[in-house]
Amino acid sequence: KRNRNEFRTYSKEERSEDLSFYEPFSLEIVEMDYADDEDKPEALASLLCDIVNDASVNFFAYDIETEMRSKGFGPGEGFPEGIIYYAWDLRNAKVEVSAVDYILFILDWAEDMVEDEQIFPLSFEDKFVPELERDVIKPMFERILHIYAILFHHNTENRIRCSERFSMEESFDRFIYGSLYWGLLDFNSETAKYLQEQIDIPRNSYLRERERDNYR
C-alpha cells in the first residue's frame, strides 16, 4: 500500500504552524521529487498534495483569513474589483461567495479529492483514474493560481514578519516550477496575466536552468 502521508492534506493544526522546511526551489528538486516519467500519475498526485498544502499554510499560518474577513470582503469585493467567485452549496446550487470562502471551498474540495481512494488509490494494485491530469490536476492548479492571486493581493504585514521562516514566494516557486515541468497551467489566462510579475521570477529561473541543462 502507498503511505497515506504521501497523499494527504494538512490538518488545520498543521496549517497554522509556522513551518520552516522550505528552501529555494530549483529544477533539480522538481526532477528529484516530481519527475517520474514512468509513473506520471504518481508524480502528479504527489505534486498536487504539496501544492495544496503550501497554499493552505500560506492562508492559515499568517491569519490571512481573519485579516480579510475583518475588512468585510463580500462577493464582488476585494480582488480584483468586481470579480465574482462561485461555489456549490449543499443543494449543489451555484452561489456567489467571498474570496475568503472561495479559498476555503477550494481547499476543502482538494482535501475531499485527496481522501477519495477512487481518485488517489492507496493500493499499488489500483491505478489512478486515466483522466487524473485533465479532470483533477489541471482544474485544481487553475484554482490554486486563483488562490495565490488573492493571497498576493492581500499581502499582510503578519506574513512579511514571518517571511524569514516561511515565504509565500518559495511555495509559489514550487507551484510554477511544477506547472512548467508538466504543462499544467495556461499562462495566458487573465489570472496569470495579473500575476505576471510574480510568475516571471520563477519562470525565468526555470527556463535558465533548462537551458543550462541542455548544454551539459
Short mmCIF file of C-alpha atoms in Angstrom, two decimals, residues 2-171:
data_model
loop_
_atom_site.label_atom_id
_atom_site.label_comp_id
_atom_site.label_asym_id
_atom_site.label_seq_id
_atom_site.Cartn_x
_atom_site.Cartn_y
_atom_site.Cartn_z
CA ARG A 2 1.03 3.56 -0.60
CA ASN A 3 1.72 5.61 2.50
CA ARG A 4 -1.33 7.79 3.24
CA ASN A 5 1.12 10.51 4.36
CA GLU A 6 2.27 10.77 0.74
CA PHE A 7 -1.25 11.68 -0.33
CA ARG A 8 -2.87 13.84 2.30
CA THR A 9 -3.54 17.46 3.08
CA TYR A 10 -2.50 19.14 6.31
CA SER A 11 -4.79 19.24 9.31
CA LYS A 12 -5.89 22.70 10.42
CA GLU A 13 -3.40 22.48 13.29
CA GLU A 14 -0.56 21.80 10.87
CA ARG A 15 -1.75 24.56 8.56
CA SER A 16 -1.47 27.05 11.40
CA GLU A 17 2.09 26.16 12.33
CA ASP A 18 4.99 28.32 11.23
CA LEU A 19 6.67 25.69 9.06
CA SER A 20 10.38 26.03 8.42
CA PHE A 21 11.35 23.28 5.98
CA TYR A 22 11.23 25.36 2.81
CA GLU A 23 14.29 26.08 0.72
CA PRO A 24 14.98 27.93 -2.52
CA PHE A 25 13.39 25.91 -5.31
CA SER A 26 15.21 24.50 -8.31
CA LEU A 27 14.71 22.29 -11.34
CA GLU A 28 16.82 19.66 -9.59
CA ILE A 29 14.25 19.42 -6.79
CA VAL A 30 11.40 19.09 -9.31
CA GLU A 31 13.21 16.31 -11.13
CA MET A 32 14.08 14.56 -7.89
CA ASP A 33 10.63 14.78 -6.29
CA TYR A 34 8.07 15.03 -9.10
CA ALA A 35 9.60 13.87 -12.38
CA ASP A 36 8.78 10.16 -12.53
CA ASP A 37 8.05 9.82 -16.25
CA GLU A 38 7.45 6.09 -15.84
CA ASP A 39 4.67 6.78 -13.33
CA LYS A 40 3.42 10.24 -14.24
CA PRO A 41 0.11 9.97 -12.30
CA GLU A 42 2.00 9.18 -9.09
CA ALA A 43 4.31 12.16 -9.61
CA LEU A 44 1.37 14.47 -10.37
CA ALA A 45 -0.57 13.27 -7.32
CA SER A 46 2.41 13.92 -5.04
CA LEU A 47 2.95 17.36 -6.59
CA LEU A 48 -0.72 18.30 -6.18
CA CYS A 49 -0.75 17.39 -2.48
CA ASP A 50 2.35 19.50 -1.82
CA ILE A 51 0.93 22.45 -3.79
CA VAL A 52 -2.38 22.35 -1.92
CA ASN A 53 -0.59 22.14 1.42
CA ASP A 54 1.61 25.11 0.50
CA ALA A 55 -1.45 27.20 -0.34
CA SER A 56 -3.28 26.21 2.85
CA VAL A 57 -0.29 27.03 5.06
CA ASN A 58 0.08 30.44 3.42
CA PHE A 59 -3.59 31.12 4.06
CA PHE A 60 -3.92 29.81 7.63
CA ALA A 61 -0.48 30.22 9.21
CA TYR A 62 -0.45 34.01 8.93
CA ASP A 63 -4.12 34.57 9.69
CA ILE A 64 -4.95 35.99 6.28
CA GLU A 65 -8.49 34.65 6.73
CA THR A 66 -9.06 36.83 9.80
CA GLU A 67 -7.46 39.87 8.17
CA MET A 68 -9.62 39.54 5.06
CA ARG A 69 -12.84 38.92 6.97
CA SER A 70 -12.16 41.94 9.17
CA LYS A 71 -12.24 44.09 6.03
CA GLY A 72 -15.67 42.72 5.19
CA PHE A 73 -14.93 41.44 1.70
CA GLY A 74 -18.09 40.01 0.21
CA PRO A 75 -18.99 38.66 -3.23
CA GLY A 76 -17.76 41.09 -5.88
CA GLU A 77 -15.45 42.87 -3.42
CA GLY A 78 -11.71 42.56 -2.89
CA PHE A 79 -9.51 41.05 -5.59
CA PRO A 80 -9.88 42.00 -8.34
CA GLU A 81 -12.53 44.68 -8.23
CA GLY A 82 -15.87 43.37 -9.42
CA ILE A 83 -14.88 39.69 -9.71
CA ILE A 84 -17.44 37.17 -8.52
CA TYR A 85 -16.36 33.82 -7.12
CA TYR A 86 -18.74 30.87 -7.18
CA ALA A 87 -19.05 27.70 -5.14
CA TRP A 88 -21.68 25.00 -4.76
CA ASP A 89 -23.83 24.72 -1.63
CA LEU A 90 -25.22 21.56 -0.01
CA ARG A 91 -28.07 21.53 -2.52
CA ASN A 92 -25.49 21.55 -5.31
CA ALA A 93 -26.64 25.02 -6.29
CA LYS A 94 -24.16 27.57 -7.65
CA VAL A 95 -23.88 30.52 -5.26
CA GLU A 96 -21.77 33.69 -5.07
CA VAL A 97 -19.14 33.65 -2.31
CA SER A 98 -16.48 35.96 -0.94
CA ALA A 99 -12.80 35.50 -1.83
CA VAL A 100 -12.20 34.03 1.65
CA ASP A 101 -14.99 31.49 1.31
CA TYR A 102 -13.79 30.66 -2.20
CA ILE A 103 -10.34 29.76 -0.82
CA LEU A 104 -11.88 27.62 1.92
CA PHE A 105 -14.13 25.90 -0.62
CA ILE A 106 -11.18 25.06 -2.89
CA LEU A 107 -9.04 23.74 -0.01
CA ASP A 108 -11.92 21.60 1.27
CA TRP A 109 -12.58 20.35 -2.25
CA ALA A 110 -8.92 19.38 -2.62
CA GLU A 111 -8.96 17.59 0.71
CA ASP A 112 -12.07 15.61 -0.26
CA MET A 113 -10.44 14.56 -3.53
CA VAL A 114 -7.20 13.50 -1.89
CA GLU A 115 -9.13 11.41 0.66
CA ASP A 116 -11.11 9.71 -2.13
CA GLU A 117 -9.35 6.41 -2.86
CA GLN A 118 -11.17 6.18 -6.19
CA ILE A 119 -9.08 9.18 -7.27
CA PHE A 120 -5.96 8.73 -5.10
CA PRO A 121 -5.70 4.95 -4.53
CA LEU A 122 -3.54 3.67 -1.70
CA SER A 123 -3.06 0.17 -3.07
CA PHE A 124 -0.33 -0.24 -5.68
CA GLU A 125 -2.62 -2.74 -7.38
CA ASP A 126 -5.09 0.05 -8.11
CA LYS A 127 -4.37 2.53 -10.87
CA PHE A 128 -5.03 6.26 -10.86
CA VAL A 129 -8.00 7.29 -12.97
CA PRO A 130 -6.97 7.78 -16.62
CA GLU A 131 -8.34 11.33 -16.60
CA LEU A 132 -6.36 12.37 -13.48
CA GLU A 133 -4.35 15.09 -15.22
CA ARG A 134 -7.24 16.51 -17.28
CA ASP A 135 -10.08 16.26 -14.74
CA VAL A 136 -8.29 16.65 -11.40
CA ILE A 137 -4.77 18.07 -11.59
CA LYS A 138 -5.20 20.84 -14.19
CA PRO A 139 -8.51 22.18 -12.78
CA MET A 140 -7.04 22.22 -9.29
CA PHE A 141 -3.89 24.02 -10.44
CA GLU A 142 -6.03 26.66 -12.14
CA ARG A 143 -7.89 27.27 -8.90
CA ILE A 144 -4.73 27.28 -6.80
CA LEU A 145 -3.50 30.05 -9.12
CA HIS A 146 -6.64 32.00 -8.17
CA ILE A 147 -5.80 31.46 -4.51
CA TYR A 148 -2.27 32.80 -4.95
CA ALA A 149 -3.65 35.84 -6.78
CA ILE A 150 -5.85 36.56 -3.77
CA LEU A 151 -3.02 35.93 -1.30
CA PHE A 152 -0.55 38.16 -3.14
CA HIS A 153 -3.20 40.86 -3.40
CA HIS A 154 -3.84 40.75 0.35
CA ASN A 155 -0.18 40.71 1.36
CA THR A 156 -0.40 41.11 5.13
CA GLU A 157 2.18 42.58 7.48
CA ASN A 158 1.94 39.41 9.54
CA ARG A 159 3.17 37.26 6.65
CA ILE A 160 6.04 39.65 5.95
CA ARG A 161 7.22 39.44 9.57
CA CYS A 162 7.28 35.64 9.31
CA SER A 163 8.99 35.58 5.92
CA GLU A 164 12.38 34.62 7.35
CA ARG A 165 10.99 31.18 8.18
CA PHE A 166 8.34 30.70 5.52
CA SER A 167 7.99 32.54 2.27
CA MET A 168 4.94 32.66 0.05
CA GLU A 169 7.34 33.26 -2.82
CA GLU A 170 9.17 29.97 -2.13
CA SER A 171 5.99 27.92 -2.20
#
